[in-house]
Amino acid sequence: MAARADVVLVGIGAVGGILASELTAAGLKVVGLERGESPPYSDYALKDAVHAIVRHALHDSARHEPIARRDKEGENTRRRPVSSPTNQVGGALNRWTGQSNRFAPGDFKVFTQEIASGLAERAGASLEGYNVADWPIGYDDLEPYYTKYEYEMGITGADGENPFAGPRSKRFPMPPLRDTAKFVLFRDACRNLGYHPYRTPNGILSQRYKPPMPYAQGIPERPGCVYCGHCNNYGCHVHAKASTLYTHVPAALDSGNLDLRTRCKVFRINTSPDGKVTGVSYFDPAGTVQEQRASVVILGGYLYENVRLLLLSRSEASVHASGLGNTHGLVGQHIMAHEDVRVSGIFDDQIINGFIGPGSVGGRIDDFNSNNFDHTKLGFIRGATIGTSGSGTPIERYNIVPRGMPRWGADYKKYLTRYYTRSFDLNMQPETLPHKDNYVDLHPTECDAWGIPLPRVTFSLHENEQRMHRFLAGEGEKIMQATGAAKVWSAFSKRGSRWAGGTRMGTDPSNSVVNDKCQVHGIDNLFVMGASVFPTMAGYPPTATVAALTYRAADFIRSQNALFH
Amino acid sequence: MPDVCKAPAAADALLEEERFQALSSGEAKIVEAAASRIFPTTDTPGAAEAGVVHYIDRTLKEIYPKQIASYREGCAALERNAKETFGRQFTELAPDQQDKILSAFEKGTASGLADASEFFALLRKHTMEGMFCEPMYGGNRGLVGWRLVGFPGQQFGYEDPYINRVVDLEPIAHEMPFSQQEALDGRKS
């Protein structure tokens, strides 16, 4: 059995990468267990749609570790490979789009500001079955950590452009990426309609960058974006797009305090009879069971895996009969996901060339996000950012076709030939509120390649989301019309993305799994991090907030000498 | 046909000179005929010039062997429906007759194949991938698919944002041969 580590990290993605850097810098001995590999440059830097998009289902994680998915309790599940967890060093950051909004102050207080206040009632929202809770912390608690994330990763943005964003203690570390055709059209249309367009904060460098002091000096210098356009679902061939694979992990390895073990799949968190966590058990690359003892265990996986591990680690003999942190049956509850609304437009007098530049480069508005607009009688609360998207090689765009247009044959070919370069989309990330019928648990019969029960994901949208999506599609279509598009149409995604929840954060152990430091209630040396701790998910991507929470928790852990006696 | 859209060689010649590994030569002819209706040759190249059938054959052989059976049944059903409806082989039908058969597949109303619409969706998906893939996968020959829609391929980057301008760059394809690609993809056990 290996020597006891100070900390064992389960998963080396966004969370694990940042923690590895933060904790090793403090002199802690860290073991990093990652179930995937450290991907070679020749793999992730390929600008090849068949490899990255069409066949991503071939990647180890997706094939070996599917989820079991159903919409409702009682339905049969379908095994579905999922690429979002991206089981490799760097995790989903290797293939994210880069959109890097902070949450706004109101996003942390949905219950108080929109339900208890009576706003939901005035809106006529139907919130039956929902279980909305405030975050135990607010924007001000996270602000210094958002800043740290932005300076270590190198986030681009335009100071002061978004009137709905929270106050900033420091400017963005560098200016926004350059303007694109779709941004110019979107910006002008939004201004004409009286909205407030801003250039999207982006985890993609606009110029050569190395974090200044006092930020981690082990993070290597990286070049600016070359606008090749292969971002979403691709790795970055110049490393302009932030990933811990080439930011924080090298810094941690340089410290000499990180023992990084890839292709090691953790299947159980071990506990002593008194309920304290003692370490983890895992399969090594040869499939042999190994144990790693540690003073502190931190789960930094995708929410499916965080939940699954907590549930798998139940032990009849201890206080954890129903799983770790699950005294009140809350592990796996209240999961959320964006199901994006897309509005597309085609142009006869504009050439957009949407394949140039990152998909996330462009602009957004928050005029229809959060509580930034009057919801009276709209029938729902909350909203979404609306912004430009529509990058993509032809393989990614051949299915974006107006309603009524045939999807094959000579007319279809004529359409695609003319409009591939003359189209773009608006995408929206509509907030989904936590609902009692949306949860992850262990599949009773189906297992993965290691014989471990699959995470069973039960999820569908309910009344608040359905009404919101219809409203947003209408507003999006008005904006797209105002850009001068010749034809405008909207589409609703049936596929959840940017999943959150399952190990909710809160002050009350009877209504949450972890506290505001991501520490499991009642188990001082077990932490769970990532979007799984979100009580509500906001109408923004989770990455910046996941990172800020991680930095904040790392500060706390480093201050707790008692954990490392 | 504009110069930039010229195919590298006539489609028939390609069919003749290359052997198929997953499809029989009869099936390959049916698949090519069907793909040519999904993305037809008009005043510009289509599925035939792009070599879509070769993309499909390679994909089936090397990546998705389980789908070979779907193609086998699908091709047989296309043939059967052609004979039942028009009394001739699918490849011998007039284009509008082929379209009628394919429409029936798309709608799931074709006779003798329970998941006809699923087969049509698979065939359409593969056809479009074969139009726009890296040529090393067997399709998009001479980069005809990319030239057609105005996609310049795997540029290192773009110095210019090309706002409201045609991108006048010669398309660039990936140079890695398929075997290496396969090795990368090939963590399939």
Short mmCIF file of C-alpha atoms in Angstrom, two decimals, chain A residues 82-266:
data_model
loop_
_atom_site.label_atom_id
_atom_site.label_comp_id
_atom_site.label_asym_id
_atom_site.label_seq_id
_atom_site.Cartn_x
_atom_site.Cartn_y
_atom_site.Cartn_z
CA VAL A 82 -21.60 11.22 -22.91
CA SER A 83 -18.66 13.29 -23.99
CA SER A 84 -19.18 16.19 -21.61
CA PRO A 85 -17.21 14.76 -18.68
CA THR A 86 -14.25 14.30 -21.06
CA ASN A 87 -12.39 11.84 -18.91
CA GLN A 88 -8.82 13.01 -19.37
CA VAL A 89 -6.35 15.38 -17.77
CA GLY A 90 -7.80 18.84 -18.34
CA GLY A 91 -11.31 17.42 -18.47
CA ALA A 92 -14.00 19.34 -20.28
CA LEU A 93 -11.66 22.34 -20.54
CA ASN A 94 -9.91 20.52 -23.38
CA ARG A 95 -13.01 20.89 -25.49
CA TRP A 96 -15.03 23.76 -24.01
CA THR A 97 -16.09 26.75 -26.05
CA GLY A 98 -14.49 29.28 -23.74
CA GLN A 99 -17.50 31.36 -22.70
CA SER A 100 -16.58 32.59 -19.27
CA ASN A 101 -19.29 34.70 -17.65
CA ARG A 102 -19.29 35.19 -13.90
CA PHE A 103 -22.68 34.65 -12.32
CA ALA A 104 -24.46 37.90 -11.46
CA PRO A 105 -25.20 38.83 -7.82
CA GLY A 106 -28.89 37.91 -8.10
CA ASP A 107 -28.07 34.42 -9.39
CA PHE A 108 -27.09 33.36 -5.87
CA LYS A 109 -30.37 34.47 -4.25
CA VAL A 110 -33.18 33.18 -6.43
CA PHE A 111 -35.29 31.94 -3.53
CA THR A 112 -35.16 35.16 -1.51
CA GLN A 113 -35.34 37.62 -4.35
CA GLU A 114 -37.81 35.92 -6.64
CA ILE A 115 -39.91 33.45 -4.67
CA ALA A 116 -40.09 34.73 -1.10
CA SER A 117 -40.41 38.27 -2.45
CA GLY A 118 -43.64 37.45 -4.29
CA LEU A 119 -42.16 38.08 -7.72
CA ALA A 120 -42.86 34.52 -8.87
CA GLU A 121 -46.49 34.97 -7.94
CA ARG A 122 -46.77 38.25 -9.86
CA ALA A 123 -45.16 36.53 -12.81
CA GLY A 124 -47.80 33.81 -12.62
CA ALA A 125 -45.04 31.20 -12.50
CA SER A 126 -46.02 27.63 -11.79
CA LEU A 127 -43.36 26.32 -9.40
CA GLU A 128 -45.02 23.16 -8.18
CA GLY A 129 -42.42 20.41 -7.63
CA TYR A 130 -39.49 22.80 -7.70
CA ASN A 131 -37.18 23.06 -4.71
CA VAL A 132 -35.30 26.32 -5.12
CA ALA A 133 -32.74 27.35 -2.51
CA ASP A 134 -30.41 30.31 -2.12
CA TRP A 135 -26.70 29.75 -2.24
CA PRO A 136 -25.10 29.97 1.21
CA ILE A 137 -22.69 32.53 -0.23
CA GLY A 138 -23.09 35.53 -2.48
CA TYR A 139 -21.29 37.23 -5.33
CA ASP A 140 -19.08 39.24 -2.97
CA ASP A 141 -17.74 36.06 -1.37
CA LEU A 142 -16.68 34.74 -4.76
CA GLU A 143 -15.49 37.97 -6.38
CA PRO A 144 -11.82 37.69 -5.32
CA TYR A 145 -11.77 34.11 -6.59
CA TYR A 146 -13.38 34.97 -9.91
CA THR A 147 -10.55 37.48 -10.27
CA LYS A 148 -7.92 34.90 -9.43
CA TYR A 149 -9.38 32.49 -11.99
CA GLU A 150 -9.45 35.20 -14.64
CA TYR A 151 -5.81 36.14 -14.03
CA GLU A 152 -4.47 32.59 -13.85
CA MET A 153 -6.39 31.27 -16.87
CA GLY A 154 -6.20 34.51 -18.85
CA ILE A 155 -9.79 35.58 -19.49
CA THR A 156 -10.52 38.19 -22.14
CA GLY A 157 -13.33 40.70 -21.85
CA ALA A 158 -14.42 44.32 -22.07
CA ASP A 159 -14.67 46.14 -18.76
CA GLY A 160 -17.96 47.84 -18.05
CA GLU A 161 -19.79 46.74 -21.20
CA ASN A 162 -22.37 44.58 -19.43
CA PRO A 163 -24.53 46.67 -17.06
CA PHE A 164 -26.03 43.52 -15.51
CA ALA A 165 -22.68 42.01 -14.44
CA GLY A 166 -21.51 42.23 -10.82
CA PRO A 167 -18.85 44.75 -9.76
CA ARG A 168 -15.23 43.84 -10.49
CA SER A 169 -12.25 44.43 -8.20
CA LYS A 170 -9.83 44.29 -11.14
CA ARG A 171 -10.05 44.83 -14.87
CA PHE A 172 -10.01 41.85 -17.23
CA PRO A 173 -6.38 40.81 -17.65
CA MET A 174 -6.53 41.47 -21.38
CA PRO A 175 -8.79 43.01 -24.05
CA PRO A 176 -11.52 41.04 -25.85
CA LEU A 177 -10.93 38.90 -28.90
CA ARG A 178 -11.40 40.75 -32.18
CA ASP A 179 -14.83 41.47 -33.64
CA THR A 180 -16.48 39.05 -36.02
CA ALA A 181 -19.13 39.56 -38.69
CA LYS A 182 -21.81 37.94 -36.55
CA PHE A 183 -20.92 40.11 -33.57
CA VAL A 184 -21.21 43.34 -35.57
CA LEU A 185 -24.66 42.36 -36.86
CA PHE A 186 -25.80 41.25 -33.39
CA ARG A 187 -24.44 44.33 -31.62
CA ASP A 188 -26.11 46.77 -34.01
CA ALA A 189 -29.44 44.93 -33.88
CA CYS A 190 -29.40 44.83 -30.07
CA ARG A 191 -28.55 48.52 -29.80
CA ASN A 192 -31.39 49.38 -32.15
CA LEU A 193 -33.75 47.41 -29.93
CA GLY A 194 -32.49 49.18 -26.80
CA TYR A 195 -30.59 46.20 -25.35
CA HIS A 196 -27.07 46.12 -23.91
CA PRO A 197 -24.69 44.00 -26.00
CA TYR A 198 -21.29 43.13 -24.57
CA ARG A 199 -18.37 41.18 -25.90
CA THR A 200 -18.40 37.71 -24.37
CA PRO A 201 -15.83 37.09 -21.63
CA ASN A 202 -13.71 34.31 -22.99
CA GLY A 203 -11.27 31.70 -21.73
CA ILE A 204 -9.28 32.23 -24.90
CA LEU A 205 -6.25 34.51 -24.92
CA SER A 206 -6.40 37.53 -27.21
CA GLN A 207 -2.64 38.05 -26.86
CA ARG A 208 0.47 36.36 -25.47
CA TYR A 209 -0.01 35.97 -21.74
CA LYS A 210 1.59 34.75 -18.56
CA PRO A 211 -0.08 35.34 -15.20
CA PRO A 212 1.60 38.27 -13.40
CA MET A 213 2.57 38.18 -9.73
CA PRO A 214 1.07 37.27 -7.30
CA TYR A 215 -0.60 34.53 -9.37
CA ALA A 216 0.88 31.05 -9.85
CA GLN A 217 4.21 31.53 -11.58
CA GLY A 218 4.45 27.88 -12.61
CA ILE A 219 1.73 28.44 -15.21
CA PRO A 220 3.48 28.62 -18.59
CA GLU A 221 3.23 31.51 -21.01
CA ARG A 222 0.73 30.90 -23.83
CA PRO A 223 0.16 32.58 -27.21
CA GLY A 224 -2.94 34.47 -28.34
CA CYS A 225 -5.76 33.02 -30.42
CA VAL A 226 -5.15 32.56 -34.15
CA TYR A 227 -8.88 32.35 -34.94
CA CYS A 228 -8.77 28.91 -36.55
CA GLY A 229 -12.36 28.40 -35.41
CA HIS A 230 -11.90 24.93 -33.95
CA CYS A 231 -12.91 25.43 -30.31
CA ASN A 232 -16.11 23.81 -29.21
CA ASN A 233 -15.44 20.04 -29.03
CA TYR A 234 -11.84 20.50 -30.17
CA GLY A 235 -8.63 20.97 -28.26
CA CYS A 236 -6.69 24.16 -28.98
CA HIS A 237 -3.71 23.68 -31.27
CA VAL A 238 -1.94 26.81 -29.98
CA HIS A 239 -3.03 26.52 -26.31
CA ALA A 240 -4.76 29.91 -26.43
CA LYS A 241 -7.89 28.31 -25.00
CA ALA A 242 -7.51 27.75 -21.28
CA SER A 243 -7.21 24.19 -20.01
CA THR A 244 -5.60 22.98 -16.81
CA LEU A 245 -3.87 20.40 -19.04
CA TYR A 246 -1.31 23.06 -19.95
CA THR A 247 -1.89 25.72 -17.27
CA HIS A 248 -2.27 24.40 -13.73
CA VAL A 249 -1.19 20.78 -14.10
CA PRO A 250 2.33 21.66 -15.32
CA ALA A 251 2.61 24.14 -12.46
CA ALA A 252 1.62 21.44 -9.97
CA LEU A 253 4.00 18.87 -11.49
CA ASP A 254 6.85 21.39 -11.34
CA SER A 255 6.35 21.70 -7.60
CA GLY A 256 7.38 18.08 -7.13
CA ASN A 257 4.39 17.59 -4.83
CA LEU A 258 1.95 16.09 -7.33
CA ASP A 259 1.87 12.35 -7.99
CA LEU A 260 -0.35 12.23 -11.08
CA ARG A 261 -1.69 8.76 -11.91
CA THR A 262 -3.70 8.45 -15.11
CA ARG A 263 -6.04 5.63 -16.13
CA CYS A 264 -6.84 5.08 -12.48
CA LYS A 265 -10.52 4.74 -11.83
CA VAL A 266 -11.71 5.36 -8.30
#
